[in-house]
Short mmCIF file of C-alpha atoms and ligand atoms in Angstrom, two decimals:
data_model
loop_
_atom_site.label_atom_id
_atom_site.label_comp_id
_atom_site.label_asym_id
_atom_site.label_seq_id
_atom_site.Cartn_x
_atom_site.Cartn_y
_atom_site.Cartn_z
CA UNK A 234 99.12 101.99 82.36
CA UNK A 235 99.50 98.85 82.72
CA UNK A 236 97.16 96.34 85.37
CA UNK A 237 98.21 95.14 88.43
CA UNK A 238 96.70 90.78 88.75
CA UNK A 239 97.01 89.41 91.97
CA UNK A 240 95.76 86.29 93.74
CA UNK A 241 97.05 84.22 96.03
CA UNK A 242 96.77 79.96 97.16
CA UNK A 243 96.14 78.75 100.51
CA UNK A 244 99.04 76.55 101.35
CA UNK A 245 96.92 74.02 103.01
CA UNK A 246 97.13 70.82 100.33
CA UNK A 247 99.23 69.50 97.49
CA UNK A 248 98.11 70.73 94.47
CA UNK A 249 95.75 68.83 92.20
CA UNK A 250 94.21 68.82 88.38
CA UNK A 251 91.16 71.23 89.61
CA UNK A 252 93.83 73.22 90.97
CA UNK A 253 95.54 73.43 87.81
CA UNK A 254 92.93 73.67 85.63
CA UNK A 255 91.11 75.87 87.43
CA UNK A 256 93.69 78.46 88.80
CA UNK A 257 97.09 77.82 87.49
CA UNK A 258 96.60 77.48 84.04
CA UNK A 259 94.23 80.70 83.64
CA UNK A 260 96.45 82.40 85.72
CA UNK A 261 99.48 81.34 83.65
CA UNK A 262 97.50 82.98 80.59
CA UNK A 263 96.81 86.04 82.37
CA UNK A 264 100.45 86.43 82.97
CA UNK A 265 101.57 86.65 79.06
CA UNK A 266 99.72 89.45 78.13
CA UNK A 267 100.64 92.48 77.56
CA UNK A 268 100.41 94.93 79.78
CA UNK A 269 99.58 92.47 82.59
CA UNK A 270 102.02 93.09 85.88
CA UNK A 271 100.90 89.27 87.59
CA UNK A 272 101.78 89.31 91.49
CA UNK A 273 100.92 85.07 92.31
CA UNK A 274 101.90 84.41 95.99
CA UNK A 275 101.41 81.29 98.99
CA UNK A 276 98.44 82.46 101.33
CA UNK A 277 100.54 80.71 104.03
CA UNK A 278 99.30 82.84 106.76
CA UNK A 279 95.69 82.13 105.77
CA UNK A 280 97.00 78.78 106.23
CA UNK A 281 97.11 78.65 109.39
CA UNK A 282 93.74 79.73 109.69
CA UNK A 283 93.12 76.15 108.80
CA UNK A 284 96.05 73.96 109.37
CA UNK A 285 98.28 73.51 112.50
CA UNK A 286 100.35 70.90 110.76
CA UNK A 287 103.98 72.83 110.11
CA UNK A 288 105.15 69.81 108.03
CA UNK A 289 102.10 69.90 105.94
CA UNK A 290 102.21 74.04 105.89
CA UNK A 291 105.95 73.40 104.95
CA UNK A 292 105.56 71.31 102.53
CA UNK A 293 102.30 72.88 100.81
CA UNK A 294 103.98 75.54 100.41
CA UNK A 295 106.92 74.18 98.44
CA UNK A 296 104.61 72.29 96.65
CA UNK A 297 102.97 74.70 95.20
CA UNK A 298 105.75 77.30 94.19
CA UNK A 299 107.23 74.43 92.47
CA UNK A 300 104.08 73.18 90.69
CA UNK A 301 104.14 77.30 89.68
CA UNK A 302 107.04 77.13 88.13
CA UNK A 303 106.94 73.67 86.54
CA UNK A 304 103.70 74.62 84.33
CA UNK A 305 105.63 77.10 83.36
CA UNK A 306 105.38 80.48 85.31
CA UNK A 307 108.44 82.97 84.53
CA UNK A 308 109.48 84.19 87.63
CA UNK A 309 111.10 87.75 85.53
CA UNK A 310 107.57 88.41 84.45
CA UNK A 311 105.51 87.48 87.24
CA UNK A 312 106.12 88.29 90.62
CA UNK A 313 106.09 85.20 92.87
CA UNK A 314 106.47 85.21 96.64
CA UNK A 315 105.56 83.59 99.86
CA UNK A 316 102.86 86.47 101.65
CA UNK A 317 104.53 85.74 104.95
CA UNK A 318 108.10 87.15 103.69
CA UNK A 319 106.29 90.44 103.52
CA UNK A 320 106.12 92.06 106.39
CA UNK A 321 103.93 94.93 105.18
CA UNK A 322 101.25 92.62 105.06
CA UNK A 323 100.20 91.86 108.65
CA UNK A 324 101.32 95.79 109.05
CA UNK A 325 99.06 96.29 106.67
CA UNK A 326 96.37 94.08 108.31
CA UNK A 327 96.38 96.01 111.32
CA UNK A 328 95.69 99.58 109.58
CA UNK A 329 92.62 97.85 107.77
CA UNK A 330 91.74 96.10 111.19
CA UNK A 331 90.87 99.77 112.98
CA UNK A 332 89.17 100.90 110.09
CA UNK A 333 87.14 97.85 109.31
CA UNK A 334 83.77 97.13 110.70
CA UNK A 335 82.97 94.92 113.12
CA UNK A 336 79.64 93.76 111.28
CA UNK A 337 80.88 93.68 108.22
CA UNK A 338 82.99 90.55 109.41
CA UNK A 339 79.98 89.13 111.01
CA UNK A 340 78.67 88.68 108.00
CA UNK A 341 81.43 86.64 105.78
CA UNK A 342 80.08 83.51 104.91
CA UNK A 343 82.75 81.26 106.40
CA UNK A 344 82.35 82.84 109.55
CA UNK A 345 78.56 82.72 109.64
CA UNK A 346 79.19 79.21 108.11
CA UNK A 347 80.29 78.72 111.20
CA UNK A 348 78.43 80.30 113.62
CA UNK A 349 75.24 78.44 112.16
CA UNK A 350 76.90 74.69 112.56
CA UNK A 351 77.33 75.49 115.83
CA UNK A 352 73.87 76.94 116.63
CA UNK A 353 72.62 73.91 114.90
CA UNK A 354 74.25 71.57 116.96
CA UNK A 355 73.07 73.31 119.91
CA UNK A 356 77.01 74.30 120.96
CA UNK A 357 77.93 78.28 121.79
CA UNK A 358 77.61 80.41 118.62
CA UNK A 359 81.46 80.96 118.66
CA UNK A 360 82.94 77.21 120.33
CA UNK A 361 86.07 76.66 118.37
CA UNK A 362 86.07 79.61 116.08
CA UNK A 363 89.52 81.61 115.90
CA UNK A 364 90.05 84.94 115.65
CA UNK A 365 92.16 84.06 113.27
CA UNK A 366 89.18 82.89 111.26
CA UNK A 367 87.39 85.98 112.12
CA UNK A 368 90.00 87.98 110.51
CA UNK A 369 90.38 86.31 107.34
CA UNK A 370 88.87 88.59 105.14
CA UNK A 371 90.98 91.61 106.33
CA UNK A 372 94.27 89.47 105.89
CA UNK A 373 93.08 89.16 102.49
CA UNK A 374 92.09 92.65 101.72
CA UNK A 375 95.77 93.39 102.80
CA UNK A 376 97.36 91.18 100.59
CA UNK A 377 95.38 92.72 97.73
CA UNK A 378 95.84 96.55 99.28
CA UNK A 379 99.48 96.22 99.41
CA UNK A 380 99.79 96.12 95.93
CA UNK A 381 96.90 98.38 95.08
CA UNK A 382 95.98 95.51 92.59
CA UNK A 383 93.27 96.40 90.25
CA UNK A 384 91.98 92.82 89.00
CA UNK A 385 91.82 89.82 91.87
CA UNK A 386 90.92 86.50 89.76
CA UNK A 387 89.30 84.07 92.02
CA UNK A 388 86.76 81.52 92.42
CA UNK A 389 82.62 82.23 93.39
CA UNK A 390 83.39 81.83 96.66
CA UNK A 391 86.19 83.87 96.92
CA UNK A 392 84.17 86.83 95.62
CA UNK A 393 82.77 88.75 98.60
CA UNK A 394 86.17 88.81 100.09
CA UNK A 395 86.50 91.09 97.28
CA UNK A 396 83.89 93.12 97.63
CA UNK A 397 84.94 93.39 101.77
CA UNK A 398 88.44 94.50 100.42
CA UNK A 399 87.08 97.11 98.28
CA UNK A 400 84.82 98.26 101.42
CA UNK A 401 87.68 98.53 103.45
CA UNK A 402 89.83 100.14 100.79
CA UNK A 403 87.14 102.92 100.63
CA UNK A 404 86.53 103.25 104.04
CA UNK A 405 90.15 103.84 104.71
CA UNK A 406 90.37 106.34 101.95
CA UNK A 407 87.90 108.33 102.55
CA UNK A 408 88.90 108.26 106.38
CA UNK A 409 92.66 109.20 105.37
CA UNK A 410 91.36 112.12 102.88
CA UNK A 411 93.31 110.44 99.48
CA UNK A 412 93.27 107.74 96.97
CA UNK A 413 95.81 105.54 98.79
CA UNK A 414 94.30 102.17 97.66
CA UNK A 415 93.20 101.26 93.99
CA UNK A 416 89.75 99.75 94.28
CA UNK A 417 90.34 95.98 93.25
CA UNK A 418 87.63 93.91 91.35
CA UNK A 419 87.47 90.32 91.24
CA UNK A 420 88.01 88.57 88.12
CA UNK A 421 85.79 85.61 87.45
CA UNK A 422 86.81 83.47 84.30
CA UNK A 423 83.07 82.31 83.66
CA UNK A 424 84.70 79.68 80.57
CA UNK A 425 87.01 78.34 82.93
CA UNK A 426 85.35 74.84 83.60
CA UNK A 427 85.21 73.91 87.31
CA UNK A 428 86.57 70.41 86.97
CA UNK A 429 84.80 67.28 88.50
CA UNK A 430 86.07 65.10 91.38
CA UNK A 431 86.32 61.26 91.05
CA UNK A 432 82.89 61.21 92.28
CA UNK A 433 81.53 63.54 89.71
CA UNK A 434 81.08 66.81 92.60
CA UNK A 435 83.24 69.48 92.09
CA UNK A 436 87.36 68.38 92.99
CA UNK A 437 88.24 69.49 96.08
CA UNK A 438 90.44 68.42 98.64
CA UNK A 439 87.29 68.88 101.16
CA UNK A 440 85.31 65.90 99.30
CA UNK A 441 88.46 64.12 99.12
CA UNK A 442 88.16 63.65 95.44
CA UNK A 443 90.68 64.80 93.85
CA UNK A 444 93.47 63.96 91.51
CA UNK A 445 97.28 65.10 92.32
CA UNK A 446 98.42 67.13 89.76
CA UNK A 447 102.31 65.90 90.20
CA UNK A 448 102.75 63.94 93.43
CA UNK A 449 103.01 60.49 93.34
CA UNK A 450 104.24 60.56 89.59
CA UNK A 451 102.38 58.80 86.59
CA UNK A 452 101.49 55.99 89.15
CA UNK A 453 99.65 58.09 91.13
CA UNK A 454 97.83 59.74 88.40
CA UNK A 455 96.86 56.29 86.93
CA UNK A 456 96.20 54.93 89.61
CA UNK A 457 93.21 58.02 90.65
CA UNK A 458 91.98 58.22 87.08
CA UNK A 459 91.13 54.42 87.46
CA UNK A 460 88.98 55.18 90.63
CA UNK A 461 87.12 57.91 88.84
CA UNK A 462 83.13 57.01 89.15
CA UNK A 463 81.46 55.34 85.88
CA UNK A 464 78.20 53.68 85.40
CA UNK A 465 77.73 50.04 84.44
CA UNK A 466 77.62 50.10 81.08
CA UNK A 467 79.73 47.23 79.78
CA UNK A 468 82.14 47.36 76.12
CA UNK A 469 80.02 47.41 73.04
CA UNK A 470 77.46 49.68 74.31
CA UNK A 471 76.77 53.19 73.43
CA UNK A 472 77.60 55.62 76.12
CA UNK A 473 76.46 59.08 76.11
CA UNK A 474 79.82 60.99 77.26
CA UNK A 475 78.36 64.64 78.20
CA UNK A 476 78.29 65.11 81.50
CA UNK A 477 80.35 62.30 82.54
CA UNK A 478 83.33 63.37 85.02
CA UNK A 479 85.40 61.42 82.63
CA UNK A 480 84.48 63.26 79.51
CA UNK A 481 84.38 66.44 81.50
CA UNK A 482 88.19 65.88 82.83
CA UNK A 483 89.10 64.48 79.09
CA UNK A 484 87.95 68.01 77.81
CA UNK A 485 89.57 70.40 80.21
CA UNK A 486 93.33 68.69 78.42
CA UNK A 487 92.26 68.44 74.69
CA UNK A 488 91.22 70.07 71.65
CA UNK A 489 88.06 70.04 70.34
CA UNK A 490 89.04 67.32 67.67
CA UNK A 491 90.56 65.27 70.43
CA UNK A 492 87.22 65.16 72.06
CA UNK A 493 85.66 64.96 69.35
CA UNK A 494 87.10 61.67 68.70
CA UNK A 495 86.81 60.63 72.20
CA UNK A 496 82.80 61.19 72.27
CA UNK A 497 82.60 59.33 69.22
CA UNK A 498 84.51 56.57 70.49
CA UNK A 499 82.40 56.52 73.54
CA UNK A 500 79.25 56.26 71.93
CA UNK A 501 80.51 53.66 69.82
CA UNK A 502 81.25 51.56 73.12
CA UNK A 503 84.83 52.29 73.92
CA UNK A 504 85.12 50.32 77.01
CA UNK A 505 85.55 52.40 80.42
CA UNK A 506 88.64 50.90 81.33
CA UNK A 507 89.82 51.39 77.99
CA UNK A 508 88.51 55.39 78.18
CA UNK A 509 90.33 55.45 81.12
CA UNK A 510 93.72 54.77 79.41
CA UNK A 511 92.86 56.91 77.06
CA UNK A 512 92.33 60.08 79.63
CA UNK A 513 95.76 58.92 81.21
CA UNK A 514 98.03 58.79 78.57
CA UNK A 515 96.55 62.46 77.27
CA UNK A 516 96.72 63.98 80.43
CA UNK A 517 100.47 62.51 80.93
CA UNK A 518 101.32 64.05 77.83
CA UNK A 519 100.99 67.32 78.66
CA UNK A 520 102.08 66.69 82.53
CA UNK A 521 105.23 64.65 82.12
CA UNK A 522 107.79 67.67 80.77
CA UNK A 523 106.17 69.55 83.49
CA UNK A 524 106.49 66.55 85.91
CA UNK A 525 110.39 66.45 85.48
CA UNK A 526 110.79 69.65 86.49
CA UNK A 527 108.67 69.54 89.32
CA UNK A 528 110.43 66.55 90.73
CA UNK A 529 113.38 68.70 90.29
CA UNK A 530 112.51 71.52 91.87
CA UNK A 531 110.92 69.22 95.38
CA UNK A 532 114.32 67.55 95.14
CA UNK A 533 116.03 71.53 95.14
CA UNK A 534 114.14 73.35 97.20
CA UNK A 535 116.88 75.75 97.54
CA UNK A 536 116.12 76.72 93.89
CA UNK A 537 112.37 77.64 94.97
CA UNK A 538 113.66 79.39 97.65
CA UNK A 539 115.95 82.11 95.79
CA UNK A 540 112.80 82.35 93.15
CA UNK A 541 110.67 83.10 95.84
CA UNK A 542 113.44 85.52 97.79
CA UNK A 543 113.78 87.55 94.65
CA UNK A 544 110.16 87.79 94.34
CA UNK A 545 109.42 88.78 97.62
CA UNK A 546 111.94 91.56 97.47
CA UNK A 547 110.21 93.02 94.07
CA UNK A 548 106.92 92.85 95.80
CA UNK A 549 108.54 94.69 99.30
CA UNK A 550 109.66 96.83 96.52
CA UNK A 551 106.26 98.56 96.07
CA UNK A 552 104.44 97.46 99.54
CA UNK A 553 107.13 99.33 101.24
CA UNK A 554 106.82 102.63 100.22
CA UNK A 555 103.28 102.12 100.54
CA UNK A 556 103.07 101.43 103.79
CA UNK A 557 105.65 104.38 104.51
CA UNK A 558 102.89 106.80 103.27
CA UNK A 559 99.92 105.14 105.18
CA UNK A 560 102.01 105.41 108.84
CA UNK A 561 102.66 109.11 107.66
CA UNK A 562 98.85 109.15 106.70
CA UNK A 563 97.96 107.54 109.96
CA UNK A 564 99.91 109.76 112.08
CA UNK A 565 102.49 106.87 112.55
CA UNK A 566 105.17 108.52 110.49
CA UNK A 567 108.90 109.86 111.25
CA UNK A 568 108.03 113.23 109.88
CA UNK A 569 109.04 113.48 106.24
CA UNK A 570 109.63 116.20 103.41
CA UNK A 571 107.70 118.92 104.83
CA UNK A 572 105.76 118.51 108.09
CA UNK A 573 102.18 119.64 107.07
CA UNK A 574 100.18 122.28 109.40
CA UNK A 575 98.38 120.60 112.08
CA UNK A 576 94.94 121.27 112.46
CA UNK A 577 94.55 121.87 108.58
CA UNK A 578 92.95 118.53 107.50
CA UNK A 579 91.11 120.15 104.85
CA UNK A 580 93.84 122.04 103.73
CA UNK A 581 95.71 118.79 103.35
CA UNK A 582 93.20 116.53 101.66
CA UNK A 583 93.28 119.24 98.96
CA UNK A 584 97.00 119.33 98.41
CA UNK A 585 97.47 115.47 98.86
CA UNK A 586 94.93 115.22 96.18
CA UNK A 587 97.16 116.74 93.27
CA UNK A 588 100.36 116.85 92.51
CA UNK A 589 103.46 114.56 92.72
CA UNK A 590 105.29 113.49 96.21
CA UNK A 591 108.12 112.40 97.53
CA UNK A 592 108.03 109.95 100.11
CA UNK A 593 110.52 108.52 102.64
CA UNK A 594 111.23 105.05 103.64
CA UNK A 595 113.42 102.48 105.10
CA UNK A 596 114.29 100.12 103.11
CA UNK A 597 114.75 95.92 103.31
CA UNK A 598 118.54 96.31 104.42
CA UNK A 599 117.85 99.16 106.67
CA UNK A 600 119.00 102.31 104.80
CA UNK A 601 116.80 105.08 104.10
CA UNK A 602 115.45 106.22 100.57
CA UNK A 603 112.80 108.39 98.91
CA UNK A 604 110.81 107.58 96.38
CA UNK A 605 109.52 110.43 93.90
CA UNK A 606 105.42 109.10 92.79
CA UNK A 607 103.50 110.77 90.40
CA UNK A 608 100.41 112.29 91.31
CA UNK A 609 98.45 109.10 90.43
CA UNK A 610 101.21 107.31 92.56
CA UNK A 611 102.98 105.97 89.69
CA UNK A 612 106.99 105.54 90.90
CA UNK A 613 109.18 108.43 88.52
CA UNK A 614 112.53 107.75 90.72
CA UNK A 615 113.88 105.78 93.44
CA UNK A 616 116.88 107.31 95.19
CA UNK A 617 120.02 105.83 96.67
CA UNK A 618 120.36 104.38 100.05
CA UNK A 619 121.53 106.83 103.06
CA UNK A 620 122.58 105.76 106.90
CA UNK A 621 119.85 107.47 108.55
CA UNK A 622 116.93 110.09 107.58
CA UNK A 623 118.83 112.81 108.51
CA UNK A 624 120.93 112.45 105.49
CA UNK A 625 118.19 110.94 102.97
CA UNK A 626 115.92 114.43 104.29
CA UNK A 627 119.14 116.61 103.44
CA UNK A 628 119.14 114.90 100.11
CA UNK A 629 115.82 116.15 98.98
CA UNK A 630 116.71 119.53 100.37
CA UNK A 631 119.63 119.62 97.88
CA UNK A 632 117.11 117.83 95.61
CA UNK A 633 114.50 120.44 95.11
CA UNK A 634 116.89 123.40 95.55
CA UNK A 635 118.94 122.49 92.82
CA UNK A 636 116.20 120.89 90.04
CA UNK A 637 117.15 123.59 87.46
CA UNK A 638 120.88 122.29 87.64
CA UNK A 639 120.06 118.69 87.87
CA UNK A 640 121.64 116.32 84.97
CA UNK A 641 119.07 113.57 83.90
CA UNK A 642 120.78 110.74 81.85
CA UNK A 643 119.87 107.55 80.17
CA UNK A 644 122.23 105.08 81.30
CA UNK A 645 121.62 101.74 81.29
CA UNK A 646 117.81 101.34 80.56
CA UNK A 647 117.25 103.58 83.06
CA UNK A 648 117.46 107.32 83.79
CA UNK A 649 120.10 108.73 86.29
CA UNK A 650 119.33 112.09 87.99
CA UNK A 651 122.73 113.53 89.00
CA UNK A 652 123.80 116.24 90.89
CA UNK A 653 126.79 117.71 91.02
CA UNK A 654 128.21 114.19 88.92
CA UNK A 655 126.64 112.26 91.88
CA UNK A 656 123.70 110.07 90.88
CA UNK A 657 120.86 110.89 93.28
CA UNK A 658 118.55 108.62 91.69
CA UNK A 659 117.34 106.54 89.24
CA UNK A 660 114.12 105.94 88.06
CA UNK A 661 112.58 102.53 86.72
CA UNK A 662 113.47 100.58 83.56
CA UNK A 663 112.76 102.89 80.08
CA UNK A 664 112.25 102.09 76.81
CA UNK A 665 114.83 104.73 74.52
CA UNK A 666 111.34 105.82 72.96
CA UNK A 667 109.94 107.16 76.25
CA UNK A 668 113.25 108.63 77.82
CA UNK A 669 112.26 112.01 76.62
CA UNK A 670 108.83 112.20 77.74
CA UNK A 671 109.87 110.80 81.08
CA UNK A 672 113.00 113.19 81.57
CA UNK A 673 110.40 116.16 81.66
CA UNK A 674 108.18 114.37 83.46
CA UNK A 675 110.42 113.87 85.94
CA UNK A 676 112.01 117.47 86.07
CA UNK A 677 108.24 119.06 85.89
CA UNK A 678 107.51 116.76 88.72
CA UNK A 679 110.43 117.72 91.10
CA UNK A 680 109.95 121.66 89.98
CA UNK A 681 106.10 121.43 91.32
CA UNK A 682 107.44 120.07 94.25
CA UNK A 683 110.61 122.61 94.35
CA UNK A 684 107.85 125.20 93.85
CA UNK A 685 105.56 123.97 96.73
CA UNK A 686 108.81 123.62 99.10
CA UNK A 687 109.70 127.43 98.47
CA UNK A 688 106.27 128.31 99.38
N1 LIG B 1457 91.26 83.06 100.16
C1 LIG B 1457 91.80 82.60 98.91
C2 LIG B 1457 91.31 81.16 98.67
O1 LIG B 1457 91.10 80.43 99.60
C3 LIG B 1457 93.30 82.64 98.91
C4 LIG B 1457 93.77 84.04 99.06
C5 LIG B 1457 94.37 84.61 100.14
C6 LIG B 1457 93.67 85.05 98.07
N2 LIG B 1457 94.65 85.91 99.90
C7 LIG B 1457 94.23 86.22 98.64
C8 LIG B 1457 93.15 85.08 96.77
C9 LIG B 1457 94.28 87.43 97.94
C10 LIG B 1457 93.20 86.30 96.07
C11 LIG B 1457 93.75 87.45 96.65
O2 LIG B 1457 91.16 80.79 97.53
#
């Protein structure tokens, strides 16, 4: 099985070193191993929560996909994508919206955050808070939900907007009668060092202290490295480098014997200015190749762009069919493979429970296809693309009526069902080593549902 990372960045800033240090680089890690399906996406609709700048929001967001791919993200192993190319995702929102309660938003920190500055300062509880603001945490959860991703790596403060999603996950589950959402945890990285600010506090664009990552070039970088906060101590005199932000920032880019060296030279009385340097030229070094390509990328945006298409078209490629099952869940469905008694909800929770399905959907470009899930809602086969549902329903018709006569071929890294020399569908990429174990998966599958149709 493999396990589903997801987190997104609010495309409200350029990116900086806490942001790569902090989020970037981890996240990079988390992408090579094995096993690990990474969906990394611009929060530009929680963007707006914040920002009413479009040039900045526009820029922000091109920013960042391109200091993505410049540190070195593979875009055909991680899913990368802008969230406000998926549609699903405000769809999404609204589902969560009915089922979400109304005091579990009044009590999100940023909100109360809020609420208590303004009490404070003697103003309405709610003068100049959005709803949009309000709402934040179930935009989230859908950005998570829509992918049923199991592991959410964030910050601390990111954290109970976890915890809301998985509230919300269960609540609509257990309203809905069925495991439709995977319960997603957050993932902390407690050795990932939260990296200090020219003025020592954490780096954050909201203490204006940061450093940019790329912008501005080397000159930039120099140039904030120089303003970073240092006592008085003059050359010649011992300094004790732990817990400098210096030292700290120096750390978070080398190895140990690197630093090593660098404490030692420190306490013998390297010079601040001279430190300084130092930090630039070994933070450069492992910038500059990345640099280049950033600056490439900003001056091709058109290259982020078809990145960012592709990815958003692998991520509709699972949020769509899920949110095809939760309007058929909801009652806001088009009436699929077999329309289930009414009145029978238990009767229904019990079958949905089990075995596999098939469910319906229209697809990106408007043609209609079913998708065949496993009974843990893993995808087995995606069929071809039909006018209308008329023709997609008749498919599965001749689908399940003809299982025992259906041809199942590897072809291409993939296997073809075919009927009557017509491929039907195909199912996702397959090693040669699984192609048996998945062939009978697949034809037990469709005969449990053959079996159910008949009945
Ligand atoms: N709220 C997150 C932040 O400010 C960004 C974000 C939006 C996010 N949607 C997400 C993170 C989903 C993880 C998963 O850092």
């Amino acid at each position: 099985m493999t396990m589903r990372v997801l987190t997104g960045i609010t495309t409200s800033g350029i990116p900086h070193l806490g942001n790569y240090v902090g989020a970037i680089r981890p996240a990079l890690a988390a992408s090579r191993v094995d096993g690990v399906d990474a969906f990394y996406f611009m929060a530009d609709y929680h963007s707006l929560i914040k920002c009413d700048d479009p040039a900045r929001v526009q820029h922000s967001r091109l920013a960042i996909a391109a200091a993505w791919l410049a540190a070195g993200l593979d875009p055909e192993r991680v899913t990368l994508y802008r969230q406000s190319d998926i549609p699903e995702i405000p769809e999404l929102t609204w589902l969560l919206t009915c089922v979400t309660a109304k005091g579990l938003l009044n009590r999100a920190h940023a909100y109360k955050a809020a609420v208590d500055a303004n009490s404070e300062a003697g103003e309405d509880p709610d003068a100049g808070i959005t709803a949009g603001l309000y709402m934040y945490p179930v935009l989230m959860a859908a950005d998570i939900l829509a992918f049923n991703a199991h592991k959410v790596p964030v910050g601390r403060d990111q954290v109970q907007h976890i915890e809301m999603a998985r509230d919300i996950a269960q609540r609509f589950n257990h309203l809905y009668g069925r495991e439709f959402f995977v319960l997603p945890e957050a993932a902390i990285e407690e050795q990932v060092a939260t990296l200090p600010g020219l003025d020592g506090r954490k780096m954050s664009k909201s203490y204006d202290n940061t450093i940019p990552l790329f912008e501005g070039g080397p000159k930039a970088l120099r140039k904030a490295i120089l303003r970073i906060v240092t006592d008085s101590r003059e050359p010649g005199e011992a300094k004790d480098a732990e817990g400098t932000a210096l030292f700290t920032i120096f750390r978070a880019f080398a190895d140990p014997d690197e630093t090593g060296a660098f404490r030692s030279a420190l306490h013998e009385g390297l010079g601040w200015g001279e430190a300084k340097q130092r930090l630039f030229e070994r933070i450069d070094r492992e910038l500059a190749p990345m640099r280049e390509r950033y600056e490439h990328l900003m001056a091709h945006p058109h290259e982020v762009e078809a990145v960012l298409m592709a990815g958003a078209e692998r991520a509709r490629f699972i949020a769509t069919p899920l949110l095809a099952e939760l309007r058929e869940a909801v009652g806001l469905g088009h009436g699929t493979v077999r329309p289930l008694p009414a009145n029978d909800k238990d009767k229904r929770k019990k079958k949905a429970h089990k075995g596999p399905r098939l469910v319906s959907f229209r697809d990106g470009d408007g043609r209609f296809r079913f998708r065949l899930l496993s009974a843990d809602g893993e995808e087995l086969a995606l069929s071809r693309g039909f006018d209308d549902p008329k023709a997609s329903g008749q498919a599965i018709q001749t689908l399940l009526g003809g299982v025992d006569d259906l041809e199942i071929v590897l072809a291409d890294g993939v296997l073809e069902l075919r009927q009557q020399g017509q491929a039907v569908a195909l199912s996702p990429p397959i090693s040669v080593a699984g192609h048996e174990e998945a062939t009978s998966r697949l034809r037990e599958s469709l005969r449990e549902l053959a079996a159910e149709n008949d009945a």
